[in-house]
C-alpha cells in the first residue's frame, strides 16, 4: 500500500511517500525557521500561509522522486493534531481534497504518535514492548508502548516541556530562534561544574516532569551574572552547559525509573530534543548499565517530518481506519485516547 504523508502541525512542511512493503520511497521538508527567526518564535498565521504555498509543490516533488503519480496513491495520512489549528487545517484540507479527487482513504494522524513511531523507519527498529520518551518543544512524556495504539501514560510534564525550556533559556542568553540547537552548541564551549543547576522532581518518587522551576533558576543565574557585570561569552556558555546538563540528567533519571518500573528492556527516544547529543550519550550510558537497548530516529526524522506521518498513517489505514467527511484539526489530543490498530477509531473525533 502506497501512502502519502503530510505534516503541517507547526513551522515545517513535510511530505513523504511510504510503501508498506518497500519502505520509505521519498521525503521532502521545507523549514520556515528563517521566516520566523525575525519574530523570535513561530507566528501562526505566517506558518499557515507558508504551508499553503509549499505543500502541493512538495507533494509533486516526492511523487516525481519516487517515480510515482497521484493515481498510484492508495491512501493519504496527515497530521490532525496536536498543533497550530490553522496549520493543521492546511494539511487536512489538502489531504481531503486529494483523497476525494482520487477516491482513496484519508486519515488524520496524531502528531506525537508519528514521533513515537519514527524509529520504526530505521534498519533495526525496536520490538514491542518498550518505554518511549517523547521530548519536544510542546511535550515531555514517558509512555509504555505495547503496540501501535496500545499506550500507557507513565509520566509527563506538569508545566513546561523540556524543549520549551531550551527555547526560553536561549532567549535569556540572547540566542536566536530556534533555541534548542543553539543552547546545545553554546554548551559545548562551557566549563563543567562552574554552575550546578537543580534536577527538578528527581528527589521524589514518580515519573512526572517539571521544568518551570529550572527556567526560573536559569533566569536568576543570568540576572545575577548581569548585575555583577560578568555575563560575558564564557559565562553564557557555562550557564548553557549547566542548564543542558540538568535537563539531560533529569530525563535520564526518569527514563531509568520507567525502565525499572515496567521491566522493559528497550527505550525509544523521539521528538526534536532527541537529537541532542548529550542526551543520547547519557541515555546510552544508562541503558548499557541496565543491559537495555536505546533506539532513536536519524536526526532528520527527530524533528517534524512527513515520513513519520506516512508510516503511522500506513499502519492505521491498512487496518481499515479512515476519516469521515470532516477534516480533523485537534490542537489538543491526548495520545492515550487512540485505539489499537486492530480496532476501528471511535474516539469521537471522526464521523
Coordinates of C-alpha atoms in Angstrom, one line a residue:
X1 CA 0.0 0.0 0.0
X2 CA 1.4 3.4 -1.0
X3 CA 0.7 6.2 1.4
X4 CA 1.3 9.9 1.1
X5 CA 2.2 11.5 4.4
X6 CA 1.6 15.3 5.1
X7 CA 3.0 17.1 8.2
X8 CA 1.9 20.7 8.8
X9 CA 1.5 21.0 12.6
X10 CA 3.8 24.0 13.1
X11 CA 6.5 25.6 11.1
X12 CA 7.8 22.8 8.9
X13 CA 6.1 21.5 5.8
X14 CA 6.9 17.8 5.5
X15 CA 5.8 15.3 2.8
X16 CA 6.7 11.7 2.3
X17 CA 5.8 8.5 0.4
X18 CA 5.8 5.3 2.3
X19 CA 5.1 1.8 0.9
X20 CA 4.0 -0.9 3.2
X21 CA 6.4 -3.4 1.6
X22 CA 9.2 -1.3 0.1
X23 CA 9.5 1.2 2.9
X24 CA 10.2 4.9 2.6
X25 CA 10.4 5.9 -1.1
X26 CA 10.9 9.7 -0.9
X27 CA 10.5 12.6 1.5
X28 CA 11.0 16.3 1.5
X29 CA 10.9 19.1 4.1
X30 CA 10.7 22.8 3.9
X31 CA 11.5 24.7 7.1
X32 CA 10.2 28.1 8.0
X33 CA 12.9 28.8 10.5
X34 CA 14.4 31.8 8.6
X35 CA 11.0 33.5 8.3
X36 CA 10.1 33.1 12.0
X37 CA 13.6 33.9 13.3
X38 CA 12.9 37.7 12.9
X39 CA 10.0 37.3 15.4
X40 CA 11.8 35.1 17.9
X41 CA 9.3 32.3 17.5
X42 CA 6.6 30.9 15.3
X43 CA 3.9 33.3 14.1
X44 CA 0.8 31.0 13.5
X45 CA -0.7 33.0 10.6
X46 CA 2.5 33.2 8.7
X47 CA 3.1 29.5 9.3
X48 CA -0.3 28.7 7.8
X49 CA 0.2 30.9 4.7
X50 CA 3.6 29.3 4.0
X51 CA 2.1 25.8 4.2
X52 CA -0.4 26.8 1.6
X53 CA 2.4 28.0 -0.7
X54 CA 4.7 25.0 -0.2
X55 CA 2.5 21.9 0.3
X56 CA 1.4 21.0 -3.2
X57 CA 4.8 21.6 -4.8
X58 CA 6.4 19.3 -2.2
X59 CA 3.7 16.6 -2.9
X60 CA 4.6 16.8 -6.6
X61 CA 8.3 16.7 -5.7
X62 CA 8.2 13.5 -3.7
X63 CA 6.0 11.8 -6.3
X64 CA 8.4 12.7 -9.0
X65 CA 11.4 11.5 -6.9
X66 CA 9.7 8.1 -6.3
X67 CA 8.7 7.8 -10.0
X68 CA 5.0 7.7 -9.0
X69 CA 1.9 9.7 -9.9
X70 CA -1.1 10.7 -7.8
X71 CA -3.1 7.9 -9.3
X72 CA -0.6 5.4 -7.7
X73 CA -1.6 6.6 -4.2
X74 CA -3.7 4.2 -2.1
X75 CA -4.2 6.4 0.9
X76 CA -3.2 9.8 2.4
X77 CA -2.3 10.5 6.0
X78 CA -2.0 14.0 7.5
X79 CA -1.2 15.4 10.9
X80 CA -4.6 16.2 12.6
X81 CA -3.1 17.3 16.0
X82 CA -1.8 18.4 18.3
X83 CA -0.5 21.6 16.7
X84 CA -1.5 25.1 15.5
X85 CA -5.1 24.9 14.3
X86 CA -4.6 27.0 11.1
X87 CA -1.5 25.0 10.1
X88 CA -3.3 21.7 10.8
X89 CA -6.3 22.8 8.6
X90 CA -4.0 23.4 5.6
X91 CA -2.7 19.9 5.7
X92 CA -6.1 18.4 6.4
X93 CA -7.7 20.4 3.6
X94 CA -5.1 19.3 1.0
X95 CA -5.3 15.7 2.2
X96 CA -9.1 15.5 2.0
X97 CA -9.2 17.3 -1.4
X98 CA -6.7 14.9 -2.9
X99 CA -8.4 11.9 -1.3
X100 CA -11.8 12.9 -2.6
X101 CA -10.5 13.5 -6.1
X102 CA -8.7 10.2 -6.2
X103 CA -11.3 8.1 -4.3
X104 CA -8.8 6.9 -1.7
X105 CA -9.0 6.8 2.1
X106 CA -7.7 9.7 4.2
X107 CA -6.7 9.6 7.8
X108 CA -5.8 12.2 10.4
X109 CA -2.7 11.0 12.4
X110 CA -1.7 12.0 15.9
X111 CA 1.5 14.1 15.7
X112 CA 3.2 12.5 18.7
X113 CA 2.3 9.0 17.6
X114 CA 4.2 9.9 14.4
X115 CA 7.2 10.9 16.5
X116 CA 6.9 7.8 18.7
X117 CA 7.0 5.5 15.6
X118 CA 9.7 7.4 13.7
X119 CA 12.4 4.9 14.9
X120 CA 10.5 2.2 13.0
X121 CA 11.8 3.8 9.8
X122 CA 15.4 2.7 10.8
X123 CA 17.0 -0.6 9.6
X124 CA 16.8 -2.1 13.1
X125 CA 13.6 -0.9 14.6
X126 CA 12.7 -1.6 18.3
X127 CA 10.4 -4.5 19.1
X128 CA 7.3 -4.1 21.3
X129 CA 7.0 -3.6 24.2
X130 CA 9.2 -0.6 25.0
X131 CA 9.2 2.6 27.0
X132 CA 9.2 5.8 24.9
X133 CA 10.5 9.2 25.9
X134 CA 8.7 11.8 23.8
X135 CA 10.6 15.1 24.2
X136 CA 9.9 18.1 22.1
X137 CA 9.0 21.8 22.3
X138 CA 5.5 21.0 23.3
X139 CA 5.7 17.6 25.0
X140 CA 7.7 15.7 27.6
X141 CA 6.1 12.3 28.2
X142 CA 7.1 8.8 29.2
X143 CA 4.9 6.1 27.7
X144 CA 4.8 2.4 27.8
X145 CA 4.1 1.1 24.3
X146 CA 2.8 -2.5 23.9
X147 CA 1.8 -2.0 20.2
X148 CA 0.6 0.7 17.9
X149 CA -2.2 2.4 19.7
X150 CA -1.5 0.5 22.9
X151 CA -0.2 3.3 25.1
X152 CA 0.0 3.7 28.9
X153 CA 1.0 7.1 30.1
X154 CA 3.6 6.8 32.8
X155 CA 4.5 10.4 33.3
X156 CA 4.5 13.8 31.7
X157 CA 5.5 17.4 32.4
X158 CA 3.2 19.2 34.8
X159 CA 4.1 22.6 33.4
X160 CA 6.7 23.4 30.7
X161 CA 8.1 20.8 28.2
X162 CA 11.9 20.3 28.0
X163 CA 12.1 21.8 24.5
X164 CA 10.2 24.9 25.6
X165 CA 12.7 25.3 28.5
X166 CA 15.5 25.1 26.0
X167 CA 13.9 27.8 23.8
X168 CA 13.3 30.1 26.8
X169 CA 16.8 29.7 28.1
X170 CA 18.1 30.6 24.6
X171 CA 16.2 33.9 24.8
X172 CA 17.7 34.6 28.3
X173 CA 21.1 34.1 26.8
X174 CA 20.5 36.2 23.8
X175 CA 20.4 33.4 21.3
X176 CA 18.4 33.3 18.1
X177 CA 15.4 31.0 17.3
X178 CA 15.3 28.0 17.3
X179 CA 16.8 28.0 20.7
X180 CA 17.4 24.3 21.5
X181 CA 20.2 23.6 19.0
X182 CA 21.8 27.0 19.8
X183 CA 21.9 26.3 23.5
X184 CA 23.4 22.9 22.8
X185 CA 26.1 24.4 20.5
X186 CA 26.9 27.1 23.1
X187 CA 27.1 24.4 25.9
X188 CA 30.0 22.7 24.0
X189 CA 32.2 25.7 25.0
X190 CA 31.1 25.7 28.6
X191 CA 33.2 25.0 31.7
X192 CA 32.0 21.9 33.6
X193 CA 30.9 22.3 37.2
X194 CA 31.1 26.1 37.3
X195 CA 27.4 26.2 37.9
X196 CA 25.2 23.5 39.4
X197 CA 21.6 23.6 38.5
X198 CA 18.8 21.6 40.2
X199 CA 17.4 18.4 38.8
X200 CA 13.7 19.0 39.3
X201 CA 11.4 16.4 40.8
X202 CA 14.2 13.7 40.9
X203 CA 14.2 13.8 44.7
X204 CA 10.7 12.3 44.9
X205 CA 9.1 9.2 43.5
X206 CA 7.1 9.2 40.3
X207 CA 7.7 9.8 36.6
X208 CA 6.3 13.3 36.1
X209 CA 8.5 16.2 35.0
X210 CA 8.6 19.9 35.8
X211 CA 10.9 22.4 34.0
X212 CA 9.4 25.8 35.0
X213 CA 11.5 26.0 38.2
X214 CA 14.6 25.2 36.2
X215 CA 13.8 28.1 33.9
X216 CA 13.4 30.4 36.9
X217 CA 16.7 29.2 38.3
X218 CA 18.4 29.9 34.9
X219 CA 16.9 33.4 34.8
X220 CA 18.1 34.1 38.3
X221 CA 21.6 32.9 37.4
X222 CA 21.7 35.1 34.3
X223 CA 20.4 38.1 36.2
X224 CA 23.0 37.7 38.9
X225 CA 25.7 37.5 36.4
X226 CA 24.5 40.6 34.6
X227 CA 24.3 42.6 37.8
X228 CA 27.8 41.5 38.6
X229 CA 28.9 42.7 35.2
X230 CA 30.1 39.2 34.3
X231 CA 27.7 37.9 31.6
X232 CA 30.5 37.5 29.0
X233 CA 30.6 34.9 26.3
X234 CA 32.3 32.3 28.6
X235 CA 29.7 32.8 31.4
X236 CA 26.9 32.4 28.9
X237 CA 28.4 29.1 27.7
X238 CA 28.9 27.9 31.3
X239 CA 25.2 28.7 32.0
X240 CA 24.1 26.9 28.9
X241 CA 26.2 23.8 29.9
X242 CA 24.8 23.8 33.4
X243 CA 21.2 24.1 32.1
X244 CA 21.6 21.4 29.4
X245 CA 23.3 19.0 32.0
X246 CA 20.4 19.5 34.4
X247 CA 17.8 18.7 31.7
X248 CA 19.7 15.6 30.5
X249 CA 20.2 14.3 34.0
X250 CA 16.6 14.8 34.8
X251 CA 15.4 13.0 31.7
X252 CA 17.9 10.2 32.2
X253 CA 16.9 9.6 35.8
X254 CA 13.2 9.4 34.9
X255 CA 13.9 7.1 32.0
X256 CA 15.8 4.7 34.2
X257 CA 13.0 4.7 36.7
X258 CA 10.5 3.9 33.9
X259 CA 12.5 1.0 32.6
X260 CA 12.9 -0.4 36.1
X261 CA 9.2 0.1 36.9
X262 CA 7.9 -1.6 33.7
X263 CA 10.6 -4.2 33.4
X264 CA 11.1 -3.2 29.7
X265 CA 14.5 -3.7 28.2
X266 CA 14.0 -1.2 25.3
X267 CA 13.9 2.6 25.4
X268 CA 12.8 4.7 22.5
X269 CA 13.5 8.4 22.4
X270 CA 11.7 10.6 19.9
X271 CA 10.9 14.2 19.2
X272 CA 13.0 17.2 18.5
X273 CA 15.1 17.2 21.7
X274 CA 16.0 13.5 20.9
X275 CA 18.6 14.9 18.5
X276 CA 20.6 16.4 21.4
X277 CA 24.0 14.7 21.5
X278 CA 24.5 15.0 25.3
X279 CA 21.0 13.4 25.9
X280 CA 21.8 10.5 23.6
X281 CA 25.1 9.9 25.3
X282 CA 23.5 10.0 28.7
X283 CA 20.8 7.5 27.8
X284 CA 23.2 5.2 26.1
X285 CA 25.4 5.1 29.2
X286 CA 22.3 4.5 31.4
X287 CA 20.8 1.7 29.3
X288 CA 24.1 0.0 29.0
X289 CA 24.3 -0.3 32.8
X290 CA 20.8 -1.7 32.8
X291 CA 21.6 -4.1 29.9
X292 CA 18.8 -2.5 27.9
X293 CA 18.8 -1.0 24.4
X294 CA 18.0 2.6 23.3
X295 CA 16.6 3.4 19.9
X296 CA 16.0 6.7 18.1
X297 CA 15.4 8.0 14.7
X298 CA 18.1 9.5 12.5
X299 CA 18.5 13.3 13.1
X300 CA 16.4 14.3 10.1
X301 CA 13.4 12.4 11.5
X302 CA 13.7 13.7 15.0
X303 CA 12.1 17.0 14.1
X304 CA 8.7 17.3 12.4
X305 CA 8.7 15.4 9.1
X306 CA 6.3 13.7 6.6
X307 CA 7.9 10.3 6.8
X308 CA 6.7 9.6 10.4
X309 CA 3.2 10.6 9.4
X310 CA 3.3 8.4 6.3
X311 CA 4.5 5.4 8.4
X312 CA 2.0 5.9 11.2
X313 CA -0.8 6.5 8.7
X314 CA 0.1 3.4 6.7
X315 CA -0.3 1.2 9.7
X316 CA -3.7 2.5 10.6
X317 CA -5.1 2.8 7.0
X318 CA -4.1 -0.8 6.4
X319 CA -6.1 -1.7 9.4
X320 CA -9.2 -0.1 7.9
X321 CA -9.2 3.2 9.8
X322 CA -10.1 6.3 7.9
X323 CA -11.7 9.8 8.4
X324 CA -15.3 10.6 7.6
X325 CA -16.1 13.6 5.6
X326 CA -15.0 16.0 8.3
X327 CA -11.4 17.4 8.3
X328 CA -9.7 16.9 11.6
X329 CA -7.8 19.7 13.3
X330 CA -7.3 18.9 17.0
X331 CA -5.0 21.4 18.8
X332 CA -5.0 19.2 22.0
X333 CA -5.4 15.5 21.7
X334 CA -4.3 13.0 24.4
X335 CA -2.4 10.2 22.8
X336 CA -3.7 7.5 25.1
X337 CA -7.2 8.0 23.6
X338 CA -6.0 6.4 20.4
X339 CA -7.3 2.9 19.7
X340 CA -5.1 0.0 18.8
X341 CA -4.6 -0.6 15.0
X342 CA -6.8 -3.7 15.3
X343 CA -9.8 -1.6 16.3
X344 CA -11.9 1.0 14.4
X345 CA -11.2 4.5 15.5
X346 CA -14.1 5.5 17.8
X347 CA -12.8 8.4 19.8
X348 CA -15.5 10.8 18.8
X349 CA -13.1 12.7 16.5
X350 CA -14.4 11.2 13.3
X351 CA -17.7 10.9 11.6

